[in-house]
């Protein structure tokens, strides 16, 4: 990554894991390990809604930030089961994952709702982590760039340049999530660079250079250093490995040592 213009962001996405006592235990283990990343690498734990308050309390005064895993786009109303951006802000949340492929695959999330959620999050002062990525079939059909460009354009439609600088893009090839199949560092770099070029066309070069673009998909303690060494890979969105304090810390340290 270009350290002079961007700061690495290592975020755990816990998905549907951990009760509150388990969440507290994991965060208490992570905090001292990653304390040296303060000021160098942004460290985030994105946790289930029920863990947010526990996580905010457990990380108070530390350099670990808390994120949610989804947010609704309306401010309030008859949306059973949903959580608004204002509710997240009130709990003390700073980041929110939006458009994760699991939400797109299993919960009918579309680029239109990802765009609405992103704008609602930004309007409330949250920093969105917007996920994009191609299916294996799409890669095999050689339309990865078309798929990614479409997602970037639609997901960020009508988002101002100043807001896009606060937005993190996570490139997560769907075929690499939870499968143990990691994109090679060159594949990750190729698509992250393509995302940056797409942003430069939509906005301008300076804005594109300011955006943090993460890689996600089976990133772990073994493959993180090579992935993070790439110029356009500015961090990671980590699933399975973020549930183990030592593995998560190894990834954070790889970013610190860039
Ligand atoms: P894994 O690291 O478990 O493959 O998950 C990646 C992911 O989906 C992060 O959002």
Coordinates of N, CA, C and O in Angstrom, one line a residue, residues 91-197:
X91 N -24.9 3.9 20.0 CA -24.2 2.8 20.7 C -22.7 3.1 20.8 O -22.0 2.6 21.6
X92 N -22.2 3.9 19.8 CA -20.8 4.2 19.8 C -20.0 3.5 18.7 O -18.8 3.4 18.7
X93 N -20.8 3.0 17.7 CA -20.2 2.3 16.6 C -19.6 3.3 15.6 O -20.2 4.4 15.4
X94 N -18.4 3.0 15.0 CA -17.8 3.9 14.0 C -17.9 3.4 12.6 O -17.9 4.2 11.6
X95 N -17.9 2.1 12.4 CA -17.8 1.5 11.0 C -19.1 0.6 10.8 O -19.6 0.1 11.8
X96 N -19.4 0.3 9.6 CA -20.4 -0.7 9.3 C -20.1 -1.4 8.0 O -19.8 -0.7 7.0
X97 N -20.2 -2.7 8.0 CA -20.0 -3.5 6.8 C -21.3 -3.4 6.0 O -22.4 -3.6 6.6
X98 N -21.2 -3.1 4.7 CA -22.4 -3.0 3.9 C -22.2 -3.9 2.6 O -21.2 -3.8 2.0
X99 N -23.3 -4.6 2.2 CA -23.2 -5.4 1.0 C -22.3 -6.6 1.0 O -21.8 -7.0 -0.1
X100 N -22.1 -7.1 2.1 CA -21.3 -8.4 2.2 C -21.9 -9.4 1.3 O -23.2 -9.5 1.1
X101 N -21.1 -10.3 0.6 CA -21.7 -11.2 -0.4 C -22.7 -12.2 0.3 O -23.6 -12.7 -0.3
X102 N -22.5 -12.4 1.6 CA -23.5 -13.3 2.3 C -24.8 -12.6 2.4 O -25.9 -13.2 2.3
X103 N -24.8 -11.3 2.5 CA -26.1 -10.6 2.5 C -26.7 -10.5 1.1 O -27.9 -10.6 0.9
X104 N -25.8 -10.4 0.1 CA -26.3 -10.4 -1.3 C -26.8 -11.8 -1.6 O -27.9 -11.9 -2.3
X105 N -26.1 -12.8 -1.2 CA -26.5 -14.2 -1.6 C -27.7 -14.7 -0.9 O -28.6 -15.4 -1.4
X106 N -27.7 -14.5 0.5 CA -28.8 -15.2 1.3 C -29.9 -14.3 1.7 O -30.9 -14.7 2.2
X107 N -29.7 -12.9 1.6 CA -30.7 -12.0 2.1 C -31.2 -11.0 1.1 O -31.8 -10.0 1.5
X108 N -31.0 -11.3 -0.2 CA -31.6 -10.5 -1.2 C -31.0 -9.1 -1.3 O -31.7 -8.2 -1.9
X109 N -29.9 -8.9 -0.8 CA -29.3 -7.5 -0.9 C -28.9 -7.2 -2.4 O -28.4 -8.1 -3.0
X110 N -29.3 -6.0 -2.8 CA -29.0 -5.7 -4.2 C -28.1 -4.4 -4.2 O -27.9 -3.8 -3.2
X111 N -27.5 -4.1 -5.4 CA -26.7 -2.9 -5.4 C -27.5 -1.7 -5.1 O -27.0 -0.7 -4.5
X112 N -28.8 -1.7 -5.4 CA -29.6 -0.5 -5.0 C -29.7 -0.4 -3.5 O -29.6 0.8 -3.0
X113 N -29.9 -1.5 -2.8 CA -30.0 -1.3 -1.3 C -28.7 -1.1 -0.7 O -28.6 -0.4 0.3
X114 N -27.6 -1.6 -1.3 CA -26.3 -1.3 -0.8 C -26.0 0.2 -0.9 O -25.5 0.8 0.0
X115 N -26.4 0.8 -2.1 CA -26.2 2.2 -2.3 C -27.0 3.0 -1.2 O -26.5 3.9 -0.6
X116 N -28.3 2.6 -1.0 CA -29.1 3.3 0.0 C -28.5 3.2 1.4 O -28.5 4.2 2.2
X117 N -28.0 2.0 1.7 CA -27.4 1.8 3.1 C -26.2 2.6 3.2 O -25.9 3.2 4.3
X118 N -25.4 2.6 2.1 CA -24.1 3.4 2.2 C -24.4 4.9 2.4 O -23.7 5.5 3.3
X119 N -25.3 5.4 1.7 CA -25.7 6.8 1.9 C -26.2 7.1 3.3 O -25.9 8.1 3.9
X120 N -27.1 6.2 3.8 CA -27.6 6.4 5.1 C -26.5 6.4 6.2 O -26.5 7.2 7.1
X121 N -25.6 5.4 6.0 CA -24.5 5.3 7.0 C -23.7 6.6 7.0 O -23.4 7.2 8.0
X122 N -23.3 7.1 5.8 CA -22.5 8.3 5.7 C -23.2 9.5 6.3 O -22.6 10.3 7.0
X123 N -24.5 9.6 6.0 CA -25.3 10.7 6.5 C -25.3 10.8 8.0 O -25.4 11.8 8.6
X124 N -25.2 9.6 8.6 CA -25.3 9.5 10.1 C -23.9 9.6 10.7 O -23.7 9.6 11.9
X125 N -22.9 9.7 9.9 CA -21.5 9.8 10.4 C -20.8 8.5 10.6 O -19.7 8.5 11.2
X126 N -21.3 7.4 10.0 CA -20.6 6.1 10.1 C -19.7 6.0 8.9 O -20.0 6.6 7.9
X127 N -18.7 5.2 9.1 CA -17.8 4.9 7.9 C -18.2 3.5 7.3 O -18.0 2.5 8.0
X128 N -18.7 3.5 6.1 CA -19.1 2.2 5.5 C -17.9 1.4 5.0 O -16.9 2.0 4.5
X129 N -18.0 0.1 5.2 CA -17.0 -0.8 4.5 C -17.9 -1.5 3.5 O -18.7 -2.4 3.8
X130 N -17.8 -1.1 2.2 CA -18.7 -1.6 1.2 C -18.0 -2.7 0.5 O -16.9 -2.6 0.0
X131 N -18.7 -3.9 0.5 CA -18.1 -5.1 -0.1 C -18.5 -5.3 -1.5 O -19.7 -5.2 -1.9
X132 N -17.5 -5.6 -2.4 CA -17.8 -6.0 -3.8 C -17.0 -7.3 -4.1 O -16.0 -7.6 -3.4
X133 N -17.4 -8.0 -5.1 CA -16.6 -9.2 -5.5 C -17.4 -10.0 -6.5 O -18.6 -10.0 -6.5
X134 N -16.7 -10.8 -7.3 CA -17.3 -11.6 -8.3 C -17.5 -13.0 -7.8 O -16.8 -13.5 -7.0
X135 N -18.4 -13.7 -8.5 CA -18.7 -15.1 -8.2 C -17.6 -15.9 -9.0 O -17.0 -15.4 -10.0
X136 N -17.4 -17.2 -8.7 CA -16.4 -18.0 -9.4 C -16.8 -18.1 -10.9 O -15.9 -17.9 -11.8
X137 N -18.1 -18.2 -11.1 CA -18.6 -18.4 -12.5 C -18.3 -17.1 -13.3 O -17.9 -17.2 -14.5
X138 N -18.4 -16.0 -12.7 CA -18.2 -14.7 -13.3 C -16.7 -14.6 -13.7 O -16.3 -14.1 -14.7
X139 N -15.8 -15.0 -12.7 CA -14.4 -15.0 -13.0 C -14.0 -15.9 -14.2 O -13.3 -15.6 -15.1
X140 N -14.6 -17.1 -14.2 CA -14.4 -18.1 -15.2 C -14.9 -17.6 -16.6 O -14.3 -17.9 -17.6
X141 N -15.9 -16.8 -16.6 CA -16.4 -16.2 -17.8 C -15.7 -14.9 -18.2 O -16.1 -14.2 -19.1
X142 N -14.6 -14.6 -17.4 CA -13.7 -13.4 -17.7 C -14.5 -12.1 -17.6 O -14.3 -11.2 -18.4
X143 N -15.5 -12.0 -16.7 CA -16.2 -10.7 -16.6 C -16.0 -10.1 -15.2 O -16.8 -9.3 -14.8
X144 N -14.9 -10.5 -14.6 CA -14.6 -9.9 -13.2 C -14.7 -8.4 -13.2 O -15.3 -7.8 -12.4
X145 N -14.0 -7.8 -14.2 CA -13.9 -6.3 -14.2 C -15.2 -5.7 -14.5 O -15.6 -4.7 -13.8
X146 N -16.0 -6.3 -15.3 CA -17.4 -5.8 -15.6 C -18.2 -5.8 -14.3 O -19.0 -4.9 -14.0
X147 N -18.1 -6.9 -13.6 CA -18.9 -7.1 -12.4 C -18.5 -6.1 -11.4 O -19.4 -5.4 -10.7
X148 N -17.2 -5.9 -11.2 CA -16.7 -5.0 -10.2 C -17.0 -3.6 -10.5 O -17.5 -2.8 -9.6
X149 N -16.9 -3.2 -11.8 CA -17.1 -1.8 -12.2 C -18.6 -1.5 -11.9 O -19.0 -0.4 -11.5
X150 N -19.5 -2.5 -12.3 CA -20.9 -2.3 -12.1 C -21.2 -2.1 -10.6 O -22.0 -1.1 -10.3
X151 N -20.7 -2.9 -9.8 CA -20.9 -2.8 -8.3 C -20.4 -1.5 -7.8 O -21.1 -0.8 -7.1
X152 N -19.2 -1.1 -8.2 CA -18.7 0.2 -7.7 C -19.6 1.4 -8.1 O -19.9 2.2 -7.3
X153 N -19.9 1.4 -9.4 CA -20.7 2.5 -9.9 C -22.1 2.5 -9.2 O -22.6 3.6 -8.8
X154 N -22.7 1.4 -9.1 CA -24.1 1.4 -8.5 C -24.0 1.6 -7.0 O -24.8 2.4 -6.4
X155 N -23.1 0.9 -6.3 CA -23.1 1.0 -4.8 C -22.7 2.4 -4.4 O -23.1 2.9 -3.3
X156 N -21.9 3.1 -5.2 CA -21.5 4.5 -4.8 C -22.2 5.6 -5.6 O -21.8 6.7 -5.5
X157 N -23.3 5.2 -6.2 CA -24.0 6.2 -7.0 C -24.4 7.4 -6.1 O -25.0 7.2 -5.0
X158 N -24.1 8.6 -6.6 CA -24.6 9.8 -5.8 C -23.9 10.0 -4.5 O -24.4 10.7 -3.6
X159 N -22.7 9.3 -4.3 CA -21.9 9.5 -3.1 C -20.9 10.6 -3.5 O -20.1 10.4 -4.4
X160 N -20.8 11.7 -2.7 CA -19.9 12.7 -3.0 C -18.4 12.3 -2.8 O -18.2 11.4 -2.0
X161 N -17.5 13.0 -3.5 CA -16.1 12.7 -3.3 C -15.6 12.8 -1.9 O -14.9 11.9 -1.4
X162 N -16.1 13.8 -1.1 CA -15.7 13.9 0.3 C -16.1 12.7 1.1 O -15.4 12.2 2.0
X163 N -17.3 12.1 0.7 CA -17.8 11.0 1.4 C -17.1 9.7 1.0 O -17.0 8.8 1.8
X164 N -16.8 9.6 -0.3 CA -16.1 8.4 -0.7 C -14.8 8.2 -0.1 O -14.3 7.1 0.2
X165 N -14.2 9.3 0.3 CA -12.9 9.2 1.0 C -13.0 8.6 2.4 O -12.1 8.1 3.0
X166 N -14.2 8.7 2.9 CA -14.5 8.1 4.3 C -14.9 6.7 4.1 O -15.2 6.0 5.1
X167 N -15.1 6.2 2.9 CA -15.7 4.9 2.6 C -14.5 3.9 2.4 O -13.6 4.2 1.7
X168 N -14.6 2.7 3.0 CA -13.6 1.7 2.7 C -14.3 0.7 1.7 O -15.5 0.4 1.8
X169 N -13.5 0.3 0.7 CA -14.0 -0.7 -0.2 C -13.3 -2.0 0.1 O -12.1 -2.0 0.3
X170 N -14.1 -3.1 0.3 CA -13.5 -4.4 0.5 C -13.7 -5.2 -0.7 O -14.9 -5.5 -1.1
X171 N -12.6 -5.6 -1.4 CA -12.7 -6.5 -2.5 C -12.7 -8.0 -2.0 O -11.7 -8.4 -1.4
X172 N -13.9 -8.6 -2.1 CA -14.0 -10.0 -1.5 C -14.5 -10.9 -2.7 O -15.7 -11.0 -2.9
X173 N -13.6 -11.6 -3.4 CA -14.0 -12.5 -4.4 C -14.9 -13.6 -3.7 O -14.4 -14.2 -2.7
X174 N -16.1 -13.8 -4.2 CA -17.0 -14.7 -3.4 C -16.5 -16.1 -3.3 O -16.7 -16.8 -2.3
X175 N -15.7 -16.5 -4.3 CA -15.2 -17.9 -4.3 C -14.1 -18.1 -3.3 O -13.7 -19.2 -3.0
X176 N -13.6 -17.0 -2.7 CA -12.5 -17.1 -1.7 C -13.0 -17.0 -0.3 O -12.2 -17.1 0.6
X177 N -14.3 -16.7 -0.1 CA -14.8 -16.5 1.2 C -15.1 -17.8 1.9 O -16.0 -18.6 1.5
X178 N -14.4 -18.1 3.0 CA -14.7 -19.2 3.8 C -14.4 -20.5 3.1 O -14.8 -21.6 3.6
X179 N -13.7 -20.5 2.0 CA -13.4 -21.7 1.3 C -12.0 -22.2 1.5 O -11.6 -23.3 1.0
X180 N -11.1 -21.3 2.1 CA -9.7 -21.6 2.2 C -9.0 -21.3 0.9 O -7.8 -21.4 0.8
X181 N -9.7 -20.9 -0.2 CA -9.1 -20.6 -1.5 C -8.9 -19.1 -1.4 O -9.8 -18.3 -1.5
X182 N -7.6 -18.7 -1.3 CA -7.3 -17.2 -1.3 C -7.0 -16.8 -2.8 O -6.4 -17.6 -3.5
X183 N -7.4 -15.6 -3.1 CA -6.9 -15.0 -4.4 C -5.4 -14.9 -4.2 O -4.9 -14.7 -3.1
X184 N -4.7 -15.1 -5.3 CA -3.2 -14.9 -5.2 C -3.0 -13.4 -4.9 O -3.9 -12.6 -5.2
X185 N -1.9 -13.1 -4.4 CA -1.6 -11.6 -4.2 C -1.7 -10.9 -5.5 O -2.2 -9.7 -5.5
X186 N -1.3 -11.5 -6.6 CA -1.4 -10.8 -7.9 C -2.8 -10.6 -8.3 O -3.2 -9.5 -8.8
X187 N -3.7 -11.6 -8.1 CA -5.1 -11.5 -8.4 C -5.7 -10.4 -7.6 O -6.5 -9.5 -8.1
X188 N -5.4 -10.3 -6.3 CA -6.0 -9.3 -5.4 C -5.5 -7.9 -5.8 O -6.3 -7.0 -5.9
X189 N -4.2 -7.8 -6.1 CA -3.7 -6.5 -6.6 C -4.4 -6.0 -7.9 O -4.7 -4.9 -8.0
X190 N -4.5 -7.0 -8.8 CA -5.1 -6.6 -10.1 C -6.5 -6.0 -9.9 O -6.8 -5.0 -10.5
X191 N -7.3 -6.7 -9.1 CA -8.7 -6.1 -8.9 C -8.7 -4.9 -8.0 O -9.5 -3.9 -8.3
X192 N -7.9 -4.8 -7.0 CA -7.9 -3.6 -6.2 C -7.4 -2.4 -7.0 O -7.9 -1.3 -6.8
X193 N -6.4 -2.6 -7.9 CA -5.9 -1.6 -8.7 C -7.1 -1.2 -9.7 O -7.3 0.0 -10.0
X194 N -7.8 -2.2 -10.2 CA -8.9 -1.9 -11.1 C -10.0 -1.0 -10.4 O -10.5 -0.1 -11.0
X195 N -10.2 -1.4 -9.1 CA -11.2 -0.6 -8.3 C -10.7 0.9 -8.2 O -11.5 1.8 -8.4
X196 N -9.4 1.0 -8.0 CA -8.9 2.4 -7.8 C -9.0 3.2 -9.1 O -9.4 4.3 -9.1
X197 N -8.7 2.5 -10.2 CA -8.9 3.2 -11.5 C -10.3 3.6 -11.8 O -10.6 4.6 -12.4

